[in-house]
Short mmCIF file of C-alpha atoms in Angstrom, two decimals:
data_model
loop_
_atom_site.label_atom_id
_atom_site.label_comp_id
_atom_site.label_asym_id
_atom_site.label_seq_id
_atom_site.Cartn_x
_atom_site.Cartn_y
_atom_site.Cartn_z
CA MET H 1 85.63 149.73 103.69
CA VAL H 2 84.55 149.57 100.04
CA THR H 3 88.18 149.69 98.92
CA HIS H 4 89.05 146.84 101.30
CA LYS H 5 86.27 144.65 99.86
CA LYS H 6 87.36 145.42 96.31
CA ARG H 7 90.91 144.46 97.20
CA GLU H 8 89.71 141.17 98.69
CA ARG H 9 87.71 140.40 95.54
CA PHE H 10 90.71 141.21 93.39
CA TRP H 11 92.96 138.78 95.27
CA PHE H 12 90.19 136.17 95.35
CA PHE H 13 89.75 136.23 91.57
CA LEU H 14 93.51 136.47 91.02
CA PHE H 15 94.06 133.12 92.77
CA VAL H 16 90.83 131.36 91.74
CA PHE H 17 90.74 132.39 88.07
CA PRO H 18 93.77 130.28 86.91
CA ALA H 19 92.30 127.20 88.63
CA LEU H 20 88.91 127.79 87.01
CA ILE H 21 90.48 128.24 83.57
CA SER H 22 92.51 125.02 84.02
CA PHE H 23 89.43 123.10 85.18
CA PHE H 24 87.44 124.39 82.23
CA ILE H 25 90.15 123.45 79.70
CA VAL H 26 91.08 120.06 81.19
CA VAL H 27 87.67 118.81 82.37
CA ILE H 28 84.67 120.74 81.06
CA ILE H 29 85.67 121.14 77.39
CA PRO H 30 86.78 117.47 76.91
CA PHE H 31 83.60 116.33 78.67
CA LEU H 32 81.41 118.39 76.32
CA ILE H 33 83.36 117.14 73.29
CA GLY H 34 82.85 113.60 74.59
CA ILE H 35 79.10 114.13 74.77
CA GLY H 36 79.20 115.33 71.16
CA TYR H 37 81.12 112.20 70.05
CA SER H 38 78.49 109.97 71.65
CA PHE H 39 76.00 111.08 68.95
CA VAL H 40 78.17 110.14 65.98
CA SER H 41 79.55 107.05 64.27
CA TRP H 42 83.31 107.37 63.71
CA ASP H 43 86.33 105.06 63.67
CA GLY H 44 88.75 107.72 64.96
CA LEU H 45 90.58 108.18 61.64
CA SER H 46 90.58 111.78 60.41
CA MET H 47 90.43 110.63 56.76
CA ASN H 48 87.05 108.94 57.35
CA PRO H 49 83.77 110.88 57.68
CA VAL H 50 81.97 111.49 60.97
CA LYS H 51 78.34 110.41 60.64
CA PHE H 52 75.66 111.82 62.95
CA VAL H 53 73.48 108.98 64.29
CA GLY H 54 71.50 110.76 67.01
CA MET H 55 70.50 108.49 69.90
CA ASP H 56 71.37 105.25 68.05
CA ASN H 57 74.53 104.67 70.12
CA TYR H 58 72.56 104.96 73.37
CA ALA H 59 69.77 102.69 72.07
CA ARG H 60 72.39 100.11 71.06
CA LEU H 61 73.66 99.95 74.67
CA PHE H 62 70.49 98.20 75.84
CA THR H 63 71.03 95.29 73.41
CA ASP H 64 74.78 94.94 74.01
CA VAL H 65 75.11 91.66 75.93
CA ARG H 66 78.84 92.05 76.59
CA PHE H 67 78.35 95.56 77.99
CA GLY H 68 75.57 94.25 80.23
CA GLU H 69 77.83 91.46 81.50
CA SER H 70 80.64 93.92 82.24
CA ALA H 71 78.11 96.02 84.18
CA GLN H 72 77.14 92.95 86.20
CA HIS H 73 80.80 92.10 86.92
CA THR H 74 81.49 95.69 88.00
CA VAL H 75 78.50 95.89 90.34
CA ILE H 76 79.32 92.55 92.05
CA PHE H 77 83.01 93.45 92.31
CA THR H 78 82.31 96.94 93.68
CA PHE H 79 79.72 95.75 96.21
CA LEU H 80 82.02 93.09 97.70
CA SER H 81 85.15 95.26 97.54
CA VAL H 82 83.63 98.33 99.20
CA ILE H 83 82.40 96.24 102.14
CA LEU H 84 85.70 94.38 102.59
CA ILE H 85 87.90 97.47 102.15
CA ASN H 86 86.00 99.49 104.73
CA VAL H 87 85.55 96.68 107.27
CA LEU H 88 89.23 95.70 107.05
CA GLY H 89 90.38 99.34 107.06
CA LEU H 90 88.31 100.07 110.17
CA VAL H 91 89.56 96.93 111.96
CA LEU H 92 93.17 97.87 111.14
CA ALA H 93 92.56 101.43 112.36
CA LEU H 94 91.16 100.14 115.66
CA LEU H 95 94.14 97.80 115.95
CA VAL H 96 96.84 100.44 115.41
CA THR H 97 95.12 102.99 117.69
CA SER H 98 95.12 100.48 120.55
CA ARG H 99 98.00 100.18 123.00
CA LEU H 100 100.11 97.88 120.87
CA LYS H 101 103.86 98.48 121.03
CA VAL H 102 104.31 98.02 117.27
CA THR H 103 101.67 100.48 116.04
CA THR H 104 104.13 102.56 113.99
CA ILE H 105 105.51 99.52 112.18
CA ALA H 106 101.99 98.12 111.73
CA ARG H 107 100.75 101.39 110.17
CA THR H 108 103.66 101.39 107.71
CA MET H 109 103.13 97.75 106.74
CA PHE H 110 99.38 98.13 106.26
CA PHE H 111 99.77 101.33 104.20
CA MET H 112 102.64 100.05 102.02
CA PRO H 113 100.49 98.16 99.42
CA ASN H 114 98.87 101.48 98.53
CA LEU H 115 102.27 102.79 97.40
CA ILE H 116 102.59 100.07 94.77
CA GLY H 117 101.07 100.87 91.40
CA GLY H 118 98.03 98.91 90.28
CA LEU H 119 99.79 97.38 87.25
CA ILE H 120 102.74 96.09 89.31
CA LEU H 121 100.40 94.89 92.04
CA GLY H 122 98.38 92.94 89.50
CA TYR H 123 101.45 91.20 88.06
CA ILE H 124 102.70 90.27 91.57
CA TRP H 125 99.36 88.73 92.52
CA LYS H 126 99.08 87.09 89.11
CA PHE H 127 102.10 84.96 89.97
CA ILE H 128 100.77 84.20 93.50
CA LEU H 129 97.24 83.25 92.43
CA SER H 130 98.31 81.15 89.45
CA ASP H 131 101.71 79.41 89.62
CA ALA H 132 102.27 79.69 93.39
CA PHE H 133 98.75 78.54 94.32
CA LYS H 134 98.94 75.66 91.84
CA ALA H 135 102.28 74.51 93.30
CA ILE H 136 100.98 74.73 96.89
CA GLY H 137 97.87 72.76 95.94
CA THR H 138 99.94 70.05 94.25
CA GLN H 139 102.28 69.69 97.23
CA SER H 140 99.64 69.92 100.00
CA GLY H 141 96.78 68.13 98.26
CA LEU H 142 94.44 71.07 99.06
CA THR H 143 93.48 71.50 95.41
CA GLY H 144 90.00 72.72 96.36
CA VAL H 145 91.52 75.99 97.64
CA PHE H 146 94.95 76.19 96.05
CA PHE H 147 94.44 76.03 92.30
CA ASN H 148 94.93 78.51 89.49
CA TRP H 149 92.30 81.09 90.44
CA LEU H 150 92.74 83.04 87.23
CA LEU H 151 91.43 80.17 85.08
CA HIS H 152 88.10 79.97 86.94
CA PRO H 153 85.52 82.74 86.23
CA THR H 154 84.20 83.14 89.80
CA ALA H 155 87.60 82.69 91.46
CA ALA H 156 89.16 85.22 89.07
CA LEU H 157 86.53 87.80 90.06
CA MET H 158 87.22 87.06 93.74
CA ALA H 159 90.95 87.45 93.01
CA LEU H 160 90.26 91.02 91.87
CA VAL H 161 88.33 91.66 95.09
CA VAL H 162 91.23 90.30 97.18
CA VAL H 163 93.85 92.42 95.41
CA ILE H 164 91.92 95.71 95.48
CA THR H 165 91.11 95.13 99.17
CA TRP H 166 94.77 94.47 99.93
CA GLN H 167 95.74 97.66 98.09
CA MET H 168 93.13 100.10 99.45
CA ALA H 169 92.50 98.92 103.03
CA GLY H 170 95.68 100.61 104.26
CA TYR H 171 94.69 103.94 102.73
CA VAL H 172 91.21 104.04 104.27
CA MET H 173 92.82 102.91 107.54
CA ILE H 174 94.61 106.29 107.71
CA ILE H 175 91.30 108.15 107.34
CA TYR H 176 89.63 105.97 109.98
CA ILE H 177 92.57 106.59 112.36
CA THR H 178 91.96 110.35 112.03
CA GLY H 179 88.29 109.83 112.88
CA ILE H 180 88.98 107.57 115.86
CA GLN H 181 91.56 109.97 117.31
CA SER H 182 89.04 112.84 117.10
CA VAL H 183 86.66 111.07 119.52
CA PRO H 184 87.03 112.91 122.89
CA GLU H 185 88.78 110.86 125.57
CA GLU H 186 86.46 112.17 128.30
CA VAL H 187 83.42 110.74 126.47
CA MET H 188 85.01 107.28 126.32
CA GLU H 189 86.10 107.50 129.97
CA ALA H 190 82.57 108.51 131.01
CA ALA H 191 81.15 105.52 129.14
CA THR H 192 83.65 103.23 130.87
CA ILE H 193 82.68 104.61 134.30
CA ASP H 194 79.01 104.00 133.40
CA GLY H 195 79.85 100.33 132.78
CA ALA H 196 79.77 100.23 128.98
CA GLY H 197 81.80 97.39 127.44
CA PRO H 198 84.11 97.66 124.41
CA TRP H 199 81.44 96.61 121.89
CA ARG H 200 78.80 98.98 123.29
CA LYS H 201 81.26 101.88 123.37
CA PHE H 202 82.19 101.21 119.75
CA PHE H 203 78.67 100.90 118.33
CA THR H 204 77.00 103.65 120.42
CA ILE H 205 79.83 106.21 120.69
CA GLU H 206 82.79 105.69 118.34
CA LEU H 207 80.96 104.56 115.21
CA PRO H 208 78.40 107.44 115.18
CA LEU H 209 81.21 109.96 115.82
CA ILE H 210 83.41 108.65 113.00
CA MET H 211 80.60 108.64 110.42
CA PRO H 212 82.28 111.55 108.53
CA SER H 213 85.25 109.20 108.00
CA VAL H 214 82.86 106.44 106.91
CA THR H 215 81.34 108.83 104.34
CA ILE H 216 84.74 109.74 102.91
CA CYS H 217 86.10 106.18 102.87
CA THR H 218 82.95 104.72 101.31
CA PHE H 219 82.92 107.39 98.60
CA TYR H 220 86.63 106.91 97.90
CA SER H 221 86.44 103.11 97.70
CA LEU H 222 83.17 103.16 95.74
CA SER H 223 84.41 105.52 93.03
CA ASN H 224 87.78 103.75 92.71
CA CYS H 225 86.26 100.28 92.49
CA PHE H 226 83.82 101.37 89.80
CA LYS H 227 86.69 102.86 87.77
CA ILE H 228 89.18 99.98 88.19
CA TYR H 229 91.22 99.31 85.08
CA ASP H 230 94.93 98.80 85.85
CA ILE H 231 94.53 95.79 88.18
CA ASN H 232 91.85 94.36 85.89
CA LEU H 233 94.30 94.59 82.97
CA SER H 234 97.39 93.17 84.67
CA LEU H 235 95.76 90.49 86.85
CA THR H 236 93.09 88.89 84.66
CA GLY H 237 93.05 90.87 81.39
CA GLY H 238 89.26 90.54 81.58
CA GLY H 239 89.46 86.74 81.42
CA PRO H 240 88.99 83.89 81.40
CA GLY H 241 87.01 84.83 78.30
CA THR H 242 85.24 88.04 79.31
CA SER H 243 84.18 86.82 82.77
CA THR H 244 86.05 89.59 84.65
CA GLU H 245 85.81 92.41 82.13
CA MET H 246 84.79 95.57 84.01
CA PHE H 247 83.13 98.75 82.76
CA ALA H 248 86.37 100.67 82.20
CA MET H 249 88.03 97.84 80.27
CA ASN H 250 84.92 97.33 78.11
CA ILE H 251 84.88 101.05 77.22
CA PHE H 252 88.63 101.11 76.51
CA ASN H 253 88.38 98.07 74.23
CA GLU H 254 85.38 99.53 72.40
CA ILE H 255 87.20 102.77 71.61
CA PHE H 256 90.84 101.77 71.13
CA SER H 257 90.65 98.10 70.10
CA TYR H 258 87.50 98.13 67.94
CA ASN H 259 87.79 101.81 66.88
CA ASN H 260 84.14 102.56 67.71
CA TYR H 261 84.74 106.06 69.06
CA GLY H 262 81.13 107.21 69.05
CA TYR H 263 79.66 104.06 70.59
CA GLY H 264 82.47 103.79 73.15
CA GLN H 265 81.90 107.42 74.13
CA ALA H 266 78.18 106.71 74.66
CA LYS H 267 79.22 103.93 77.05
CA ALA H 268 81.55 106.33 78.86
CA ILE H 269 78.79 108.93 79.30
CA LEU H 270 76.40 106.31 80.70
CA PHE H 271 79.20 105.07 82.98
CA PHE H 272 79.76 108.62 84.26
CA LEU H 273 76.05 109.10 84.99
CA LEU H 274 75.88 105.77 86.83
CA ILE H 275 78.87 106.61 89.06
CA ALA H 276 77.48 110.10 89.73
CA VAL H 277 74.06 108.77 90.80
CA VAL H 278 75.51 106.02 93.01
CA ALA H 279 78.10 108.32 94.61
CA ILE H 280 75.60 111.12 95.34
CA THR H 281 73.12 108.62 96.80
CA GLN H 282 75.82 107.07 99.00
CA VAL H 283 77.06 110.43 100.30
CA SER H 284 73.50 111.57 100.98
CA LEU H 285 72.66 108.40 102.94
CA THR H 286 75.82 108.27 105.06
CA LYS H 287 75.85 112.03 105.81
CA ARG H 288 72.38 111.69 107.37
CA ARG H 289 73.88 109.36 109.99
CA GLU H 290 76.68 111.76 110.96
CA VAL H 291 76.43 113.20 114.47
CA GLN H 292 78.37 115.98 116.17
CA LEU H 293 79.01 116.65 119.84
#
């Protein structure tokens, strides 16, 4: 018995140890080095000295107007995107799990935008929301809707919301489909026999039972929207001006464009803590609403 347990432990550590070592080298060590950089002033050139500045980089964050504006853009963008992605993904999942004859084709079409890289997606929509919209507006006279969205600060931010929703809704749809298909048929049939309508069955039976899917999809969309960079770069480039510059782009520019490695790293650490707090709070809140039969 003792020998059997020892053998199990041996195989357990044999398979887990390489993964732990890789995680430590790729994630933990760079993260700790990053924390160290956040306490220094350095331009990233090895020939120049690294000066220890303590908490100065973190104190400077609270007076950085541009960083505060990028935080505001990111919060607004994430809030709107997470709602739209999950509502649209759930509606699409309900649609393709109904008795439509084209469900397979519909699933493929809805999921396809997720297969396109963020940079390419941004350049495609850049043409649509600028030149194509402007041409449609000129020809139709509907210039209040069809104009160059990327030249207007608010419209450019909404353009980012539209593109990320179009990209991610198909992915969360797949997760919602899994949740909907796990709802027992006999429960739905019993509700139908009891006279429950489609809306009541959805809100009192299906939605509570697919809350695990809601938790996963909300976490996935929340973390990805907070970290958006590729679509931000290719679609708006942070413009017009800095009106659509998100957290990730602000940090990237600080480190690699302005060569403020220490200050940029302090921003990155604060960004990590913010995402961690929001994500943990979201998972905690949605998991409380999960029910099991």
